[in-house]
PDB file of C-alpha atoms in Angstrom:
ATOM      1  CA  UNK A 189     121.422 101.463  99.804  1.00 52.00           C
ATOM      2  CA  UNK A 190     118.083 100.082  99.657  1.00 64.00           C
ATOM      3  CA  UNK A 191     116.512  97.455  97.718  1.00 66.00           C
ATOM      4  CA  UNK A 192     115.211  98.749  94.266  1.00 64.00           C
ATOM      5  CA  UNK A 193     111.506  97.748  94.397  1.00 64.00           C
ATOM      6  CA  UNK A 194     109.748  96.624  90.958  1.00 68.00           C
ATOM      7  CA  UNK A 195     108.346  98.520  88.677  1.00 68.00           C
ATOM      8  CA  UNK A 196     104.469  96.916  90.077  1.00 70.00           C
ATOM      9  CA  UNK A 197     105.354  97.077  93.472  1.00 70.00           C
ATOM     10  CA  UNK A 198     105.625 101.179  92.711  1.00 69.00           C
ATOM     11  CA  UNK A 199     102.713 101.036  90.251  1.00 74.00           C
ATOM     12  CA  UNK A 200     100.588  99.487  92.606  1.00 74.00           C
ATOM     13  CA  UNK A 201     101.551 101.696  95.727  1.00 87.00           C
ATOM     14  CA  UNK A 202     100.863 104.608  93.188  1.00 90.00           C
ATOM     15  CA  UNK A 203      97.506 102.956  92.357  1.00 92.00           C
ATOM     16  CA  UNK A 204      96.637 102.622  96.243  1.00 94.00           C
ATOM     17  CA  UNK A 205      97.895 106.190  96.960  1.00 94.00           C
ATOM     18  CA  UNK A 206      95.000 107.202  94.127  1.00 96.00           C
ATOM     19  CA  UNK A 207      92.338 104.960  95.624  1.00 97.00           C
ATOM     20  CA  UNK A 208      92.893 106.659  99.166  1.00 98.00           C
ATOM     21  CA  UNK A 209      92.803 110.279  97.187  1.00 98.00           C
ATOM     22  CA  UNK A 210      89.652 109.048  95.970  1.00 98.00           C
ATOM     23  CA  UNK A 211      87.810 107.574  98.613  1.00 98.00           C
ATOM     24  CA  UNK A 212      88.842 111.077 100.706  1.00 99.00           C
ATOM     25  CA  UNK A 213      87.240 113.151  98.139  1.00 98.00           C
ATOM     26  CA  UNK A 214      84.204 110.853  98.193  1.00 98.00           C
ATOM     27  CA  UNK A 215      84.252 110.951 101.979  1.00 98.00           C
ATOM     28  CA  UNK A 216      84.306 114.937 101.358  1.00 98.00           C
ATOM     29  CA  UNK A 217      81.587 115.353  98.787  1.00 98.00           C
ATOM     30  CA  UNK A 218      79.311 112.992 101.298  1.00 98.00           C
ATOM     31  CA  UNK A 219      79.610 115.785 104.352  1.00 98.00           C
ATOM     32  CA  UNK A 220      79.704 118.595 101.763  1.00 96.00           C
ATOM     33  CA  UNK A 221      75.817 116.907 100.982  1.00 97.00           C
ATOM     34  CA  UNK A 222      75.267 116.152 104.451  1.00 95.00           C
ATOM     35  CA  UNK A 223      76.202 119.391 105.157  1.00 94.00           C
ATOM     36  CA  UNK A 224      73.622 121.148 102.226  1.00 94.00           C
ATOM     37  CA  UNK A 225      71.122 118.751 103.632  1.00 95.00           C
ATOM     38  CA  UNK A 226      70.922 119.817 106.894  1.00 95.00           C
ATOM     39  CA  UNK A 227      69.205 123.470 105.848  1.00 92.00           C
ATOM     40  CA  UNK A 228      65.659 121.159 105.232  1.00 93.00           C
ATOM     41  CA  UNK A 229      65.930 120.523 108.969  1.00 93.00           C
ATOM     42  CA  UNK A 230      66.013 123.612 110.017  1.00 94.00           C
ATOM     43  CA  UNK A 231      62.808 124.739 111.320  1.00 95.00           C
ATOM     44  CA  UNK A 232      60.897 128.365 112.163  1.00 95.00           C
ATOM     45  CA  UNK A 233      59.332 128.941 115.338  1.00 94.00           C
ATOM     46  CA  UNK A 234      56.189 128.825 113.970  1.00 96.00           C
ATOM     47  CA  UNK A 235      56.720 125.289 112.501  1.00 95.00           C
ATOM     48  CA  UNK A 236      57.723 124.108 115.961  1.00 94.00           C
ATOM     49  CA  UNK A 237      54.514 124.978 116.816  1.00 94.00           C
ATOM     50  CA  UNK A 238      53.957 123.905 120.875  1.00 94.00           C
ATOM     51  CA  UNK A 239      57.652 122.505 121.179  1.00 93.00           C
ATOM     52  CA  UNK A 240      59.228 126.421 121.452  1.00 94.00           C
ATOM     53  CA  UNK A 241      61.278 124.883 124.615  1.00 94.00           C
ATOM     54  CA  UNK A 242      63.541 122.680 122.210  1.00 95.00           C
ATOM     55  CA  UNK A 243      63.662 125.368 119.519  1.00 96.00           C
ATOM     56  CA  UNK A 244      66.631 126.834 120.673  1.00 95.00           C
ATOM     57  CA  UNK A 245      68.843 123.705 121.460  1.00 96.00           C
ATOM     58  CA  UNK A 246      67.573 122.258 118.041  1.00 96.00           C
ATOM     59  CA  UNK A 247      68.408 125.086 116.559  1.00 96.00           C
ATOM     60  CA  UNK A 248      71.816 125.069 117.791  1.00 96.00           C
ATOM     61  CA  UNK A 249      72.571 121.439 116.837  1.00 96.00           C
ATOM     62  CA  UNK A 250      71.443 121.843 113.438  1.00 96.00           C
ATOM     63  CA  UNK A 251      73.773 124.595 112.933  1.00 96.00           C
ATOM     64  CA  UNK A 252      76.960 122.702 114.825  1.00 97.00           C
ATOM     65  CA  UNK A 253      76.529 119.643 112.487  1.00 96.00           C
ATOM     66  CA  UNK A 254      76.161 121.813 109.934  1.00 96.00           C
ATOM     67  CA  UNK A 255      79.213 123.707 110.947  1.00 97.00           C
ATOM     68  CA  UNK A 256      81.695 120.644 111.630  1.00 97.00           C
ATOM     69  CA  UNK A 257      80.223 119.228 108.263  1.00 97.00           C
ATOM     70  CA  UNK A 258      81.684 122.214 106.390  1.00 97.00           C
ATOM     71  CA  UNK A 259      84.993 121.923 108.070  1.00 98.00           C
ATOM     72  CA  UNK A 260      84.985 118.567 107.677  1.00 98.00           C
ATOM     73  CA  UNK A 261      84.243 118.093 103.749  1.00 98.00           C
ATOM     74  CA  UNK A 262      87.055 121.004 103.329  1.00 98.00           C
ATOM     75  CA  UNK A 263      89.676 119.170 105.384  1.00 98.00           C
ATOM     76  CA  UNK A 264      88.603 115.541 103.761  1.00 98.00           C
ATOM     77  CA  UNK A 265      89.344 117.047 100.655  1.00 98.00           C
ATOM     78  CA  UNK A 266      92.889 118.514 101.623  1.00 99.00           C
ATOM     79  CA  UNK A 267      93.698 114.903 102.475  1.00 98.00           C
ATOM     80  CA  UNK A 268      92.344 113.637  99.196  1.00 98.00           C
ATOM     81  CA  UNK A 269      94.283 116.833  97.271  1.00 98.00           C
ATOM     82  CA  UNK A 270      97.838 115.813  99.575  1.00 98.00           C
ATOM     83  CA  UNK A 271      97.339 112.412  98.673  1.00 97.00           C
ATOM     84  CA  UNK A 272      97.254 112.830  94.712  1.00 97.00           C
ATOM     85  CA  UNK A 273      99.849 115.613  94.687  1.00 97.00           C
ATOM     86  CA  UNK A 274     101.770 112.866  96.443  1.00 94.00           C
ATOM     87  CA  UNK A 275     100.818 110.215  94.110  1.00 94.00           C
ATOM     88  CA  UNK A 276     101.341 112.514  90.939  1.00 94.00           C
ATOM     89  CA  UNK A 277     105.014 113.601  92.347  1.00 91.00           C
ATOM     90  CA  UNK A 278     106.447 110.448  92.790  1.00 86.00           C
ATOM     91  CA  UNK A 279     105.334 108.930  89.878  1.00 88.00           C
ATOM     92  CA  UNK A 280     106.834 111.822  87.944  1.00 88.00           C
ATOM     93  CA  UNK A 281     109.924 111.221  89.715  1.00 82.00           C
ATOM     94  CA  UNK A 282     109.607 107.757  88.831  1.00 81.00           C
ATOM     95  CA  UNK A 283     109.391 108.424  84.975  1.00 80.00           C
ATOM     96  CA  UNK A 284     112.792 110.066  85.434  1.00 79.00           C
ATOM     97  CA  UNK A 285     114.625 108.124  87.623  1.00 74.00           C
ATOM     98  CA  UNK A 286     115.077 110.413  90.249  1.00 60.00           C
ATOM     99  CA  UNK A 287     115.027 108.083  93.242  1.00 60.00           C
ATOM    100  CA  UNK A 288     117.627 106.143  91.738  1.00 66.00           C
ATOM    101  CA  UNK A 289     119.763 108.999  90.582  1.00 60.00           C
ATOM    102  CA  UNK A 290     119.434 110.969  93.974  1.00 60.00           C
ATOM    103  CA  UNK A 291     120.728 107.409  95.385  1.00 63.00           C
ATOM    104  CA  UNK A 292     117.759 106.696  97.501  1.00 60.00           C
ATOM    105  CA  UNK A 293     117.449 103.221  95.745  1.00 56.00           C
TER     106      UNK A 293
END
């Protein structure tokens, strides 16, 4: 059987496991922008005027970032979501005793 750790060494592990959930969802909301953002660079062929020889690979890596943004922001936020659900489970369990009825402490 394992040591029983304190009641702040599981507060503050709880606390940390929030931070992290928040700084992913901030990390998230930043590419969601970045992704938004990224439309007000995307140009016409007409506004490329003379430079029609770039227009296609510019083209192309606006819409990649733009792409991987998206995916990005969504899969930030899963870790954020994981993260809380994590932090709100065990400090349920917590509240009830459960590690230390289950015998894991």
């Amino acid at each position: 059987m394992n040591a029983v750790p304190s009641k702040d060494t599981l507060t503050a592990s709880i606390g940390k496991m929030r931070s992290a959930a928040t700084a992913w969802h901030t990390a998230s909301q930043h590419l969601n922008n970045a992704q938004e953002n990224i439309e007000d660079l995307k140009m016409t062929r007409i506004q490329m005027g003379i430079f029609q020889i770039p227009y296609a690979a510019y083209m192309d890596t606006t819409s990649f970032i733009q792409r991987v943004s998206k995916e990005g922001a969504t899969q930030t936020a899963q870790v954020g979501d994981t993260l809380k659900a994590c932090a709100d489970k065990y400090e349920e369990e917590e509240k009830h005793n459960a590690h230390q009825i289950a015998g894991q402490y």
